[in-house]
Amino acid sequence: MKLFSKIEEVRIVPVVVFNNASETIPTLNAMKEGGLPVAEICYRTECAPECLKIAVSHFKDDFVIGAGTVINEQQAKEAISLGAQFIVSPGLSVSVAKVCKENNIPYFPGVATPTEIMQAIELGIKIVKFFPASVYGGIKAINALGAAFPQIKFLPTGGVGPDNLPEFLSNKKIYACGGSWMMKGTPEDIKNKCKEAIDIVKGAK
Ligand code: 3PG
């Protein structure tokens, strides 16, 4: 599945944290049924590599699957070798950026300051994760940073949810919104929250 066009279409990057590899298939099925076939599988739990492997082997034709919370080059190399199509970090890592560039894989580093955005620009990056978005000033901060860096688009994550999603999505500086709000509860809950998120995206167009 073409990464940029799919993320641009759905405009949401679900932050997915698995506690057990057995959750992978039911969760991704629920997301698919809910119309949100994008998953940032986070390297926050031990089972993350296994979940990524399962996700890629079962869903790679229907889903855009990436790895999140990637904090060093070993994790980046592993995630890419397991089939991750994009890499996200909570902060900016030059070594992760290098691995992604060598493998021609998009890297969305976390930033919160002008200095970090300048580092991202130096690394040739055009889309940054703004994290944690609600703590660092939300849309107001994105407008201020966006004015100084017209070449940059933002992926705000952290504190994004159905209430503030319309405000974020209607802003031209926003590439897509990330978050975990739709990943709570049973597969049925996940399906319904994904549907709700997609309806909000449609309403914001
Ligand atoms: C992340 O890692 O990007 C955040 O933990 C997601 O933030 P949220 O849980 O507030 O959506």
CSV table of N, CA and C in Angstrom, one decimal, residues 3 6-7 10-19 23-24 27-28 31-32 36-45 47-49 51-53 55-56 59 63-71 75 79 83-91 96 105-111 127-132 154-158 160 175-183 190 194:
chain,number,residue,atom,x,y,z
A,3,LEU,N,2.5,4.4,0.9
A,3,LEU,CA,2.4,5.0,2.3
A,3,LEU,C,1.9,6.4,2.3
A,6,LYS,N,-1.7,6.9,1.3
A,6,LYS,CA,-2.7,6.3,2.2
A,6,LYS,C,-2.8,7.2,3.5
A,7,ILE,N,-1.6,7.6,4.0
A,7,ILE,CA,-1.7,8.4,5.3
A,7,ILE,C,-2.3,9.8,4.9
A,10,VAL,N,-6.2,9.0,4.9
A,10,VAL,CA,-6.8,8.8,6.2
A,10,VAL,C,-6.5,9.8,7.3
A,11,ARG,N,-5.3,10.5,7.1
A,11,ARG,CA,-4.9,11.6,8.0
A,11,ARG,C,-4.8,11.3,9.5
A,12,ILE,N,-4.7,10.0,9.7
A,12,ILE,CA,-4.5,9.6,11.1
A,12,ILE,C,-3.5,8.5,11.2
A,13,VAL,N,-2.6,8.5,12.2
A,13,VAL,CA,-1.6,7.5,12.4
A,13,VAL,C,-1.9,6.9,13.8
A,14,PRO,N,-2.6,5.8,13.9
A,14,PRO,CA,-2.8,5.2,15.2
A,14,PRO,C,-1.5,4.7,15.9
A,15,VAL,N,-1.4,5.1,17.1
A,15,VAL,CA,-0.2,4.6,17.9
A,15,VAL,C,-0.7,3.3,18.6
A,16,VAL,N,0.0,2.2,18.2
A,16,VAL,CA,-0.5,0.9,18.7
A,16,VAL,C,0.6,0.3,19.6
A,17,VAL,N,0.2,0.0,20.8
A,17,VAL,CA,1.1,-0.6,21.8
A,17,VAL,C,0.5,-2.0,22.1
A,18,PHE,N,1.2,-3.0,21.8
A,18,PHE,CA,0.7,-4.4,22.1
A,18,PHE,C,1.4,-4.9,23.3
A,19,ASN,N,0.6,-5.6,24.1
A,19,ASN,CA,1.2,-6.3,25.3
A,19,ASN,C,1.5,-7.8,25.1
A,23,GLU,N,-2.4,-10.3,20.3
A,23,GLU,CA,-3.4,-9.2,20.1
A,23,GLU,C,-3.3,-8.7,18.6
A,24,THR,N,-2.2,-9.0,17.9
A,24,THR,CA,-1.9,-8.3,16.7
A,24,THR,C,-3.1,-8.5,15.6
A,27,THR,N,-6.6,-7.1,16.6
A,27,THR,CA,-6.6,-5.6,16.6
A,27,THR,C,-6.5,-5.0,15.2
A,28,LEU,N,-5.6,-5.6,14.4
A,28,LEU,CA,-5.5,-5.0,13.0
A,28,LEU,C,-6.8,-5.3,12.2
A,31,MET,N,-9.2,-2.6,13.2
A,31,MET,CA,-8.8,-1.3,12.5
A,31,MET,C,-9.2,-1.3,11.1
A,32,LYS,N,-9.0,-2.5,10.4
A,32,LYS,CA,-9.3,-2.6,9.0
A,32,LYS,C,-10.8,-2.4,8.8
A,36,LEU,N,-9.5,2.2,9.1
A,36,LEU,CA,-8.3,2.9,9.4
A,36,LEU,C,-7.0,2.0,9.3
A,37,PRO,N,-6.6,1.7,8.1
A,37,PRO,CA,-5.6,0.7,7.9
A,37,PRO,C,-4.1,1.3,7.9
A,38,VAL,N,-3.9,1.9,9.0
A,38,VAL,CA,-2.5,2.5,9.3
A,38,VAL,C,-2.2,2.1,10.7
A,39,ALA,N,-1.0,1.6,11.0
A,39,ALA,CA,-0.6,1.2,12.3
A,39,ALA,C,0.9,1.6,12.6
A,40,GLU,N,1.1,2.4,13.6
A,40,GLU,CA,2.5,2.6,14.1
A,40,GLU,C,2.6,1.7,15.3
A,41,ILE,N,3.3,0.6,15.1
A,41,ILE,CA,3.5,-0.4,16.2
A,41,ILE,C,4.7,0.0,17.0
A,42,CYS,N,4.4,0.2,18.3
A,42,CYS,CA,5.5,0.9,19.1
A,42,CYS,C,6.4,-0.1,19.8
A,43,TYR,N,7.7,0.3,19.7
A,43,TYR,CA,8.8,-0.5,20.4
A,43,TYR,C,8.8,-0.1,21.8
A,44,ARG,N,7.7,-0.3,22.5
A,44,ARG,CA,7.7,0.0,23.9
A,44,ARG,C,7.5,-1.3,24.8
A,45,THR,N,7.1,-2.3,24.1
A,45,THR,CA,6.9,-3.6,24.8
A,45,THR,C,7.8,-4.6,24.1
A,47,CYS,N,7.2,-7.5,23.0
A,47,CYS,CA,6.7,-8.3,21.9
A,47,CYS,C,6.6,-7.4,20.6
A,48,ALA,N,7.0,-6.2,20.6
A,48,ALA,CA,6.9,-5.3,19.4
A,48,ALA,C,7.4,-5.9,18.1
A,49,PRO,N,8.7,-6.4,18.2
A,49,PRO,CA,9.2,-7.0,16.9
A,49,PRO,C,8.3,-8.1,16.4
A,51,CYS,N,5.1,-8.6,16.9
A,51,CYS,CA,3.9,-8.1,16.5
A,51,CYS,C,4.0,-7.5,15.1
A,52,LEU,N,5.2,-6.8,14.9
A,52,LEU,CA,5.4,-6.1,13.6
A,52,LEU,C,5.5,-7.2,12.5
A,53,LYS,N,6.2,-8.3,12.9
A,53,LYS,CA,6.4,-9.4,11.9
A,53,LYS,C,5.1,-10.0,11.5
A,55,ALA,N,2.1,-8.6,11.8
A,55,ALA,CA,1.3,-7.6,11.1
A,55,ALA,C,1.7,-7.5,9.6
A,56,VAL,N,3.0,-7.5,9.4
A,56,VAL,CA,3.5,-7.4,8.0
A,56,VAL,C,3.1,-8.7,7.2
A,59,PHE,N,-1.0,-8.5,6.9
A,59,PHE,CA,-1.7,-7.3,6.5
A,59,PHE,C,-1.0,-6.4,5.5
A,63,PHE,N,-2.6,-2.7,4.6
A,63,PHE,CA,-2.3,-1.7,5.6
A,63,PHE,C,-1.0,-1.0,5.3
A,64,VAL,N,-0.8,0.2,5.9
A,64,VAL,CA,0.5,0.8,6.0
A,64,VAL,C,1.0,0.6,7.4
A,65,ILE,N,2.1,-0.2,7.5
A,65,ILE,CA,2.6,-0.6,8.9
A,65,ILE,C,3.9,0.0,9.1
A,66,GLY,N,4.0,0.7,10.2
A,66,GLY,CA,5.3,1.3,10.6
A,66,GLY,C,5.7,0.9,12.0
A,67,ALA,N,6.8,1.4,12.4
A,67,ALA,CA,7.3,1.2,13.8
A,67,ALA,C,7.4,2.5,14.5
A,68,GLY,N,7.0,2.5,15.8
A,68,GLY,CA,7.0,3.8,16.6
A,68,GLY,C,7.9,3.6,17.8
A,69,THR,N,8.1,4.7,18.5
A,69,THR,CA,9.0,4.7,19.7
A,69,THR,C,10.3,4.0,19.4
A,70,VAL,N,10.8,4.2,18.2
A,70,VAL,CA,12.1,3.7,17.8
A,70,VAL,C,13.2,4.7,18.3
A,71,ILE,N,14.0,4.3,19.2
A,71,ILE,CA,14.9,5.2,19.8
A,71,ILE,C,16.4,5.0,19.5
A,75,GLN,N,17.1,-0.7,16.7
A,75,GLN,CA,15.7,-0.9,16.6
A,75,GLN,C,15.2,-0.5,15.2
A,79,ALA,N,13.4,-3.1,12.7
A,79,ALA,CA,12.0,-2.8,12.3
A,79,ALA,C,12.0,-2.8,10.8
A,83,GLY,N,10.0,-5.3,7.9
A,83,GLY,CA,9.0,-4.8,7.0
A,83,GLY,C,8.4,-3.5,7.3
A,84,ALA,N,8.8,-2.8,8.3
A,84,ALA,CA,8.2,-1.5,8.7
A,84,ALA,C,8.4,-0.6,7.5
A,85,GLN,N,7.3,0.1,7.1
A,85,GLN,CA,7.3,1.0,6.0
A,85,GLN,C,7.6,2.5,6.4
A,86,PHE,N,7.5,2.7,7.7
A,86,PHE,CA,7.9,4.1,8.1
A,86,PHE,C,8.4,3.9,9.6
A,87,ILE,N,9.1,4.9,10.1
A,87,ILE,CA,9.7,4.9,11.4
A,87,ILE,C,9.3,6.2,12.1
A,88,VAL,N,8.9,6.1,13.4
A,88,VAL,CA,8.6,7.2,14.2
A,88,VAL,C,9.4,7.1,15.5
A,89,SER,N,9.9,8.3,15.9
A,89,SER,CA,10.6,8.4,17.2
A,89,SER,C,9.9,9.4,18.1
A,90,PRO,N,10.0,9.3,19.4
A,90,PRO,CA,9.4,10.4,20.3
A,90,PRO,C,10.3,11.7,20.2
A,91,GLY,N,11.6,11.5,19.8
A,91,GLY,CA,12.5,12.6,19.7
A,91,GLY,C,13.2,12.5,18.3
A,96,VAL,N,19.1,7.1,13.8
A,96,VAL,CA,17.9,6.5,13.2
A,96,VAL,C,17.6,7.2,11.8
A,105,ILE,N,13.4,4.8,3.7
A,105,ILE,CA,12.2,4.6,4.5
A,105,ILE,C,11.9,6.0,5.2
A,106,PRO,N,10.6,6.5,5.1
A,106,PRO,CA,10.3,7.8,5.7
A,106,PRO,C,10.5,7.7,7.2
A,107,TYR,N,11.0,8.8,7.8
A,107,TYR,CA,11.3,8.9,9.2
A,107,TYR,C,10.6,10.1,9.7
A,108,PHE,N,9.7,9.9,10.7
A,108,PHE,CA,9.0,11.1,11.3
A,108,PHE,C,9.6,11.2,12.8
A,109,PRO,N,10.6,12.1,13.0
A,109,PRO,CA,11.1,12.3,14.3
A,109,PRO,C,10.3,13.2,15.1
A,110,GLY,N,10.3,13.0,16.4
A,110,GLY,CA,9.5,13.8,17.3
A,110,GLY,C,10.3,15.1,17.6
A,111,VAL,N,9.6,16.2,17.5
A,111,VAL,CA,10.2,17.6,17.7
A,111,VAL,C,9.2,18.4,18.6
A,127,ILE,N,8.5,16.1,7.2
A,127,ILE,CA,7.3,15.9,8.0
A,127,ILE,C,7.9,15.5,9.4
A,128,VAL,N,7.5,16.2,10.4
A,128,VAL,CA,7.9,15.9,11.8
A,128,VAL,C,6.7,15.6,12.7
A,129,LYS,N,7.0,14.7,13.7
A,129,LYS,CA,6.0,14.5,14.7
A,129,LYS,C,6.1,15.6,15.7
A,130,PHE,N,5.0,16.2,16.1
A,130,PHE,CA,5.1,17.3,17.1
A,130,PHE,C,4.6,16.6,18.4
A,131,PHE,N,5.5,16.4,19.3
A,131,PHE,CA,5.2,15.6,20.5
A,131,PHE,C,5.8,16.1,21.8
A,132,PRO,N,5.1,16.0,22.9
A,132,PRO,CA,3.7,15.7,23.0
A,132,PRO,C,2.9,17.0,22.7
A,154,PHE,N,3.4,18.9,9.9
A,154,PHE,CA,3.4,18.3,11.3
A,154,PHE,C,2.5,17.1,11.5
A,155,LEU,N,2.9,16.2,12.3
A,155,LEU,CA,2.1,15.1,12.7
A,155,LEU,C,2.0,15.2,14.2
A,156,PRO,N,1.0,16.0,14.7
A,156,PRO,CA,0.8,16.2,16.1
A,156,PRO,C,0.4,14.9,16.8
A,157,THR,N,1.0,14.6,17.9
A,157,THR,CA,0.7,13.3,18.6
A,157,THR,C,0.8,13.6,20.1
A,158,GLY,N,0.0,13.0,20.9
A,158,GLY,CA,0.0,13.2,22.4
A,158,GLY,C,-1.1,14.2,22.8
A,160,VAL,N,-4.1,14.1,21.4
A,160,VAL,CA,-5.0,14.3,20.3
A,160,VAL,C,-6.2,13.3,20.5
A,175,TYR,N,0.0,17.4,8.5
A,175,TYR,CA,0.0,16.3,7.6
A,175,TYR,C,-1.0,15.3,8.0
A,176,ALA,N,-0.9,14.8,9.2
A,176,ALA,CA,-1.9,13.9,9.8
A,176,ALA,C,-1.8,14.0,11.3
A,177,CYS,N,-2.7,13.3,12.0
A,177,CYS,CA,-2.6,13.4,13.5
A,177,CYS,C,-2.4,11.9,14.0
A,178,GLY,N,-1.5,11.9,15.0
A,178,GLY,CA,-1.2,10.6,15.6
A,178,GLY,C,-1.9,10.4,17.0
A,179,GLY,N,-2.1,9.2,17.4
A,179,GLY,CA,-2.6,9.0,18.7
A,179,GLY,C,-3.1,7.6,19.0
A,180,SER,N,-3.4,7.4,20.3
A,180,SER,CA,-3.8,6.1,20.7
A,180,SER,C,-5.3,6.0,21.2
A,181,TRP,N,-6.0,7.2,21.0
A,181,TRP,CA,-7.3,7.2,21.6
A,181,TRP,C,-8.3,6.2,21.0
A,182,MET,N,-8.0,5.7,19.8
A,182,MET,CA,-8.9,4.8,19.1
A,182,MET,C,-8.5,3.3,19.4
A,183,MET,N,-7.4,3.1,20.2
A,183,MET,CA,-6.9,1.8,20.4
A,183,MET,C,-7.3,1.2,21.7
A,190,ILE,N,-12.5,-0.8,19.3
A,190,ILE,CA,-11.5,-0.2,18.4
A,190,ILE,C,-12.1,0.1,17.0
A,194,CYS,N,-12.3,3.7,15.4
A,194,CYS,CA,-11.6,4.0,14.1
A,194,CYS,C,-12.7,4.6,13.1
